[in-house]
Amino acid sequence: MTIAYACILFMGLLPYVAAGIAKKGFQGYDNAMPRQWLAKQTGFRARANAAQANLFESLPLFFAAVIVAAVANAPQDRIDLLAMGFVIARIAYLICYIANWPTTRSIVWLFGMICVVALFFQI
């Protein structure tokens, strides 16, 4: 497994970390209607839930970028480096979202998207 493919696996699981943070403590958590419960949350729980949604939204483009670069026989070291850059940016994004640092969050989001676009240009 290449580093980039490991990044795909990691990124596929990261939104569930955000979901776990949103549900941390489970105070009054209703497993029968989790989305309604999450919709009523505030503070770090609401931000973690929003981060979860954004992390899921970013997956298809990242997955496609890595696969397209690999199929096009781009240099594997560059694919790995850009994939790791995206992963680092998305971890930082999650931290910034939960900590309520919106400007920094936007900056690391942009860095992640630059990594994805750069993966497409490796072909």
Short mmCIF file of C-alpha atoms in Angstrom, two decimals:
data_model
loop_
_atom_site.label_atom_id
_atom_site.label_comp_id
_atom_site.label_asym_id
_atom_site.label_seq_id
_atom_site.Cartn_x
_atom_site.Cartn_y
_atom_site.Cartn_z
CA MET A 1 0.00 0.00 0.00
CA THR A 2 1.39 3.40 -0.92
CA ILE A 3 1.40 6.30 1.51
CA ALA A 4 -1.23 8.02 -0.63
CA TYR A 5 -3.52 4.99 -0.43
CA ALA A 6 -3.03 4.90 3.33
CA CYS A 7 -4.05 8.58 3.34
CA ILE A 8 -7.24 7.63 1.52
CA LEU A 9 -8.03 5.08 4.22
CA PHE A 10 -7.20 7.54 6.99
CA MET A 11 -9.34 10.27 5.44
CA GLY A 12 -12.22 7.84 5.03
CA LEU A 13 -12.15 7.32 8.82
CA LEU A 14 -11.44 10.89 10.00
CA PRO A 15 -15.07 12.09 9.76
CA TYR A 16 -16.00 9.43 12.31
CA VAL A 17 -13.48 10.95 14.72
CA ALA A 18 -15.29 14.28 14.34
CA ALA A 19 -18.61 12.51 14.93
CA GLY A 20 -17.24 10.96 18.10
CA ILE A 21 -16.12 14.37 19.33
CA ALA A 22 -19.57 15.80 18.57
CA LYS A 23 -21.16 13.05 20.65
CA LYS A 24 -18.52 13.19 23.43
CA GLY A 25 -20.12 12.57 26.79
CA PHE A 26 -23.45 11.57 25.23
CA GLN A 27 -25.42 13.91 27.52
CA GLY A 28 -29.00 13.17 26.59
CA TYR A 29 -27.85 11.53 23.37
CA ASP A 30 -30.71 9.88 21.50
CA ASN A 31 -29.36 7.02 19.38
CA ALA A 32 -32.84 6.52 17.90
CA MET A 33 -32.67 10.04 16.40
CA PRO A 34 -29.01 11.08 16.37
CA ARG A 35 -29.32 13.76 13.68
CA GLN A 36 -32.08 15.57 15.53
CA TRP A 37 -30.00 15.42 18.73
CA LEU A 38 -26.93 16.76 16.94
CA ALA A 39 -28.96 19.55 15.32
CA LYS A 40 -29.80 20.86 18.81
CA GLN A 41 -26.18 20.96 19.98
CA THR A 42 -24.14 24.13 20.45
CA GLY A 43 -20.50 24.99 21.03
CA PHE A 44 -17.82 22.44 20.29
CA ARG A 45 -20.39 19.70 19.60
CA ALA A 46 -22.06 21.73 16.86
CA ARG A 47 -18.67 22.69 15.40
CA ALA A 48 -17.46 19.06 15.46
CA ASN A 49 -20.64 17.98 13.70
CA ALA A 50 -20.16 20.69 11.05
CA ALA A 51 -16.54 19.59 10.64
CA GLN A 52 -17.73 16.00 10.19
CA ALA A 53 -20.01 17.08 7.34
CA ASN A 54 -17.24 19.06 5.66
CA LEU A 55 -14.76 16.21 6.03
CA PHE A 56 -17.21 13.88 4.28
CA GLU A 57 -17.81 16.47 1.56
CA SER A 58 -14.10 16.74 0.78
CA LEU A 59 -13.55 13.00 0.33
CA PRO A 60 -14.71 12.43 -3.27
CA LEU A 61 -12.45 15.08 -4.77
CA PHE A 62 -9.44 13.91 -2.72
CA PHE A 63 -10.04 10.24 -3.56
CA ALA A 64 -10.41 11.09 -7.25
CA ALA A 65 -7.27 13.23 -7.24
CA VAL A 66 -5.11 10.47 -5.76
CA ILE A 67 -6.53 7.84 -8.12
CA VAL A 68 -6.21 10.04 -11.21
CA ALA A 69 -2.60 10.90 -10.34
CA ALA A 70 -1.81 7.21 -9.74
CA VAL A 71 -3.47 6.04 -12.96
CA ALA A 72 -1.60 8.75 -14.88
CA ASN A 73 1.69 7.39 -13.47
CA ALA A 74 2.61 10.62 -11.71
CA PRO A 75 5.73 10.26 -9.56
CA GLN A 76 4.69 8.33 -6.46
CA ASP A 77 6.76 10.48 -4.11
CA ARG A 78 4.85 13.58 -5.25
CA ILE A 79 1.49 11.84 -4.93
CA ASP A 80 2.42 10.71 -1.42
CA LEU A 81 3.66 14.17 -0.41
CA LEU A 82 0.53 15.93 -1.65
CA ALA A 83 -1.75 13.32 -0.08
CA MET A 84 0.04 13.75 3.25
CA GLY A 85 -0.26 17.53 2.90
CA PHE A 86 -4.00 17.15 2.44
CA VAL A 87 -4.29 14.85 5.47
CA ILE A 88 -2.29 17.24 7.66
CA ALA A 89 -4.42 20.15 6.48
CA ARG A 90 -7.65 18.28 7.23
CA ILE A 91 -6.48 17.29 10.72
CA ALA A 92 -5.59 20.93 11.35
CA TYR A 93 -8.96 21.90 9.89
CA LEU A 94 -10.77 19.67 12.38
CA ILE A 95 -8.76 21.12 15.28
CA CYS A 96 -9.40 24.68 14.12
CA TYR A 97 -13.12 24.02 13.66
CA ILE A 98 -13.54 22.56 17.15
CA ALA A 99 -11.39 25.31 18.72
CA ASN A 100 -13.46 27.97 16.91
CA TRP A 101 -10.57 29.53 14.99
CA PRO A 102 -12.40 30.44 11.76
CA THR A 103 -9.62 32.37 10.00
CA THR A 104 -7.00 29.71 10.61
CA ARG A 105 -9.54 27.05 9.62
CA SER A 106 -10.09 28.79 6.27
CA ILE A 107 -6.35 29.00 5.66
CA VAL A 108 -5.77 25.28 6.31
CA TRP A 109 -8.86 24.43 4.22
CA LEU A 110 -7.30 26.37 1.33
CA PHE A 111 -3.97 24.55 1.79
CA GLY A 112 -5.79 21.21 1.60
CA MET A 113 -7.58 22.22 -1.59
CA ILE A 114 -4.28 23.36 -3.11
CA CYS A 115 -2.90 19.87 -2.42
CA VAL A 116 -5.88 18.27 -4.18
CA VAL A 117 -5.62 20.54 -7.21
CA ALA A 118 -1.88 19.90 -7.37
CA LEU A 119 -2.58 16.14 -7.41
CA PHE A 120 -4.65 16.60 -10.56
CA PHE A 121 -1.84 18.56 -12.20
CA GLN A 122 0.64 15.73 -11.59
CA ILE A 123 -0.70 13.98 -14.70
#
